[in-house]
Coordinates of C-alpha atoms in Angstrom, one line a residue:
M7 CA -62.5 172.8 -36.9
P8 CA -63.1 174.2 -33.4
E9 CA -60.9 177.1 -32.3
L10 CA -59.0 175.5 -29.4
S11 CA -55.7 176.2 -27.8
R12 CA -53.2 173.4 -27.3
D13 CA -54.4 173.0 -23.7
G14 CA -58.0 172.6 -25.1
W15 CA -57.0 169.8 -27.3
L16 CA -55.1 168.1 -24.5
L17 CA -58.3 168.3 -22.4
F18 CA -60.3 166.7 -25.1
V19 CA -57.9 163.8 -25.3
T20 CA -57.9 163.3 -21.5
C21 CA -61.7 163.4 -21.6
A22 CA -61.7 160.7 -24.3
V23 CA -59.1 158.5 -22.6
R24 CA -60.8 158.7 -19.2
S25 CA -64.3 158.1 -20.6
F26 CA -63.1 155.1 -22.5
A27 CA -61.6 153.6 -19.4
Y28 CA -64.7 154.4 -17.3
G29 CA -66.8 152.7 -20.0
F30 CA -65.1 149.4 -19.9
L31 CA -64.6 149.5 -16.1
S32 CA -68.3 150.0 -15.5
V33 CA -69.0 146.7 -17.4
V34 CA -66.2 144.6 -16.1
L35 CA -65.8 145.7 -12.5
G36 CA -68.6 143.7 -10.9
L37 CA -67.7 140.6 -13.0
Y38 CA -64.1 140.9 -12.0
L39 CA -64.7 141.2 -8.3
A40 CA -67.0 138.2 -8.4
V41 CA -64.4 136.1 -10.3
I42 CA -61.6 136.9 -7.7
G43 CA -63.9 135.6 -4.9
L44 CA -65.9 138.5 -3.5
D45 CA -69.5 137.8 -2.7
A46 CA -72.4 140.1 -3.4
A47 CA -72.2 141.9 -0.1
A48 CA -68.5 142.6 -0.5
I49 CA -69.0 143.8 -4.1
G50 CA -71.7 146.1 -2.8
I51 CA -69.3 147.5 -0.2
V52 CA -66.7 148.2 -2.8
F53 CA -69.2 149.9 -5.1
T54 CA -70.5 152.0 -2.2
A55 CA -67.0 153.0 -1.3
A56 CA -66.3 154.0 -4.9
L57 CA -69.4 156.1 -5.2
A58 CA -69.0 157.8 -1.8
G59 CA -65.3 158.2 -2.2
G60 CA -65.8 159.7 -5.7
A61 CA -68.1 162.3 -4.2
V62 CA -65.8 163.2 -1.3
M63 CA -62.7 163.4 -3.6
T64 CA -64.6 165.6 -6.0
V65 CA -65.6 168.0 -3.3
F66 CA -62.1 168.1 -1.7
L67 CA -59.9 168.3 -4.7
T68 CA -62.0 170.8 -6.6
T69 CA -62.2 173.0 -3.5
V70 CA -58.4 173.2 -3.3
A71 CA -57.8 173.3 -7.1
D72 CA -57.5 177.1 -7.5
Q73 CA -55.5 177.4 -4.3
Y74 CA -52.9 174.6 -5.1
G75 CA -53.1 174.6 -8.9
R76 CA -55.6 173.1 -11.3
R77 CA -52.9 171.2 -13.2
R78 CA -51.5 169.8 -9.9
V79 CA -54.9 168.6 -8.8
L80 CA -55.5 166.9 -12.1
I81 CA -52.1 165.2 -11.9
I82 CA -52.9 164.0 -8.4
G83 CA -56.2 162.7 -9.5
A84 CA -54.7 160.7 -12.3
A85 CA -52.0 159.3 -10.0
L86 CA -54.6 158.2 -7.6
M87 CA -56.6 156.6 -10.4
A88 CA -53.6 154.7 -11.6
L89 CA -52.7 153.5 -8.0
A90 CA -56.3 152.4 -7.4
G91 CA -56.4 150.4 -10.6
A92 CA -53.1 148.7 -9.7
V93 CA -54.6 147.7 -6.3
F94 CA -57.6 146.2 -8.0
A95 CA -55.4 144.3 -10.4
L96 CA -53.1 142.9 -7.7
T97 CA -55.2 142.1 -4.6
D98 CA -58.5 140.5 -3.6
S99 CA -58.4 142.0 -0.1
L100 CA -61.8 143.7 0.6
L101 CA -60.1 146.3 2.9
L102 CA -57.5 147.3 0.3
L103 CA -60.1 147.3 -2.5
S104 CA -62.4 149.5 -0.5
V105 CA -59.6 152.0 0.4
A106 CA -58.5 152.1 -3.3
A107 CA -62.1 152.6 -4.3
V108 CA -62.5 155.6 -1.9
L109 CA -59.3 157.3 -2.9
G110 CA -58.8 156.4 -6.5
T111 CA -61.7 157.7 -8.6
I112 CA -63.0 154.2 -9.5
S113 CA -66.2 154.6 -11.5
P114 CA -68.6 151.6 -11.2
S115 CA -71.3 153.5 -13.1
G116 CA -69.3 154.7 -16.1
K117 CA -70.0 158.3 -15.1
E118 CA -67.4 160.9 -14.2
V119 CA -66.0 160.7 -10.7
G120 CA -63.2 162.6 -9.0
P121 CA -62.0 166.1 -9.8
F122 CA -61.5 165.7 -13.5
L123 CA -64.8 166.9 -15.0
S124 CA -65.2 169.9 -12.7
V125 CA -61.7 171.2 -13.1
E126 CA -61.6 170.5 -16.9
Q127 CA -64.9 172.4 -17.4
A128 CA -63.6 175.3 -15.3
V129 CA -60.5 175.4 -17.6
L130 CA -62.2 174.9 -21.0
P131 CA -63.5 178.5 -21.4
Q132 CA -59.8 179.7 -21.3
T133 CA -58.9 177.5 -24.3
T134 CA -61.3 179.0 -26.8
S135 CA -63.1 182.1 -27.9
D136 CA -66.3 183.4 -26.3
R137 CA -68.1 182.8 -29.6
Q138 CA -67.2 179.1 -29.7
R139 CA -67.6 178.4 -26.0
T140 CA -71.0 176.7 -26.1
A141 CA -69.9 174.6 -29.2
I142 CA -66.8 173.5 -27.4
F143 CA -68.7 172.3 -24.3
A144 CA -71.1 170.4 -26.6
A145 CA -68.2 168.8 -28.5
Y146 CA -66.4 167.9 -25.2
N147 CA -69.5 166.2 -23.8
L148 CA -70.1 164.4 -27.1
V149 CA -66.5 163.1 -27.2
G150 CA -66.9 161.8 -23.6
S151 CA -70.1 160.0 -24.4
L152 CA -68.8 158.4 -27.6
A153 CA -65.6 157.3 -25.9
G154 CA -67.5 155.8 -23.0
A155 CA -69.7 153.8 -25.4
L156 CA -66.6 152.5 -27.2
G157 CA -65.0 151.6 -23.8
A158 CA -68.1 149.5 -23.0
L159 CA -67.8 147.8 -26.3
A160 CA -64.1 147.0 -25.7
V161 CA -65.1 144.5 -23.0
A162 CA -65.9 142.1 -25.8
L163 CA -62.3 142.2 -27.1
P164 CA -60.7 139.7 -24.7
P165 CA -63.2 136.9 -25.2
F166 CA -63.1 137.5 -28.9
L167 CA -59.4 136.9 -28.7
G168 CA -59.9 133.7 -26.7
I169 CA -58.6 135.1 -23.4
A170 CA -59.9 133.4 -20.3
P171 CA -62.4 135.5 -18.2
L172 CA -60.1 136.3 -15.3
A173 CA -57.1 137.1 -17.4
G174 CA -59.3 139.2 -19.7
Y175 CA -60.8 141.1 -16.8
R176 CA -57.4 141.7 -15.3
L177 CA -56.1 142.9 -18.6
L178 CA -58.8 145.5 -18.8
I179 CA -58.0 146.6 -15.2
W180 CA -54.4 147.1 -16.3
G181 CA -55.8 149.0 -19.2
Y182 CA -57.5 151.3 -16.7
V183 CA -54.1 151.9 -15.1
F184 CA -52.5 152.6 -18.5
A185 CA -55.3 155.1 -19.2
A186 CA -54.6 156.9 -15.9
V187 CA -50.9 157.1 -16.7
V188 CA -51.6 158.6 -20.1
M189 CA -53.8 161.2 -18.5
L190 CA -51.1 162.0 -16.0
V191 CA -48.6 162.6 -18.8
L192 CA -51.1 164.8 -20.7
F193 CA -52.0 166.8 -17.6
A194 CA -48.3 167.4 -16.9
R195 CA -48.1 169.0 -20.4
L196 CA -50.8 171.6 -19.7
S197 CA -49.5 175.1 -19.7
P198 CA -49.2 177.4 -16.6
A199 CA -51.8 179.7 -18.4
L200 CA -54.5 177.5 -16.9
E201 CA -53.6 178.9 -13.5
A202 CA -54.2 182.5 -14.6
A203 CA -57.6 182.7 -12.8
K204 CA -55.8 181.8 -9.6
R205 CA -53.3 184.6 -10.0
V206 CA -55.9 187.2 -10.8
S207 CA -58.0 186.3 -7.8
A208 CA -55.0 186.5 -5.5

């Protein structure tokens, strides 16, 4: 078993939960937007907003993470992720969807967006020994990849259960919101020790 602190195990779980959500969202997002009435151009706008917004939010939140607190930034990112998912589940307004895509770490590609990966990887070395650091990073990335693949596979569950396409897509979007809430709760349980680097640099 890897030598990980409690914080390290929490970060592994948040990585798995997030990657699972990104996995199914990357498959269902375009289909869902088409079913709720957006044309190809509008879907392209939402995807562009999501990709550009993810880059901007990553740069901004990771830049201030050590100043305002890594745990706080992770919690804010998870809250924005949940809010964005709720907007996608509740409205078909192109403007609102685009704003939510910019601010809410929506991932149309299934890859990491927002501050999570950068901050978690900055924290991981503090959760294990120097000897196991490389192995921990390898395991962390493996967990994320496997969870993402399982998330993509989960898209088949609603039709398997006989759920209509729109209802099934919306159920998965709400699943994305639920994943973000789980992440928020887990991030809130991280210890203040993760902010040690900040205190030392001050």
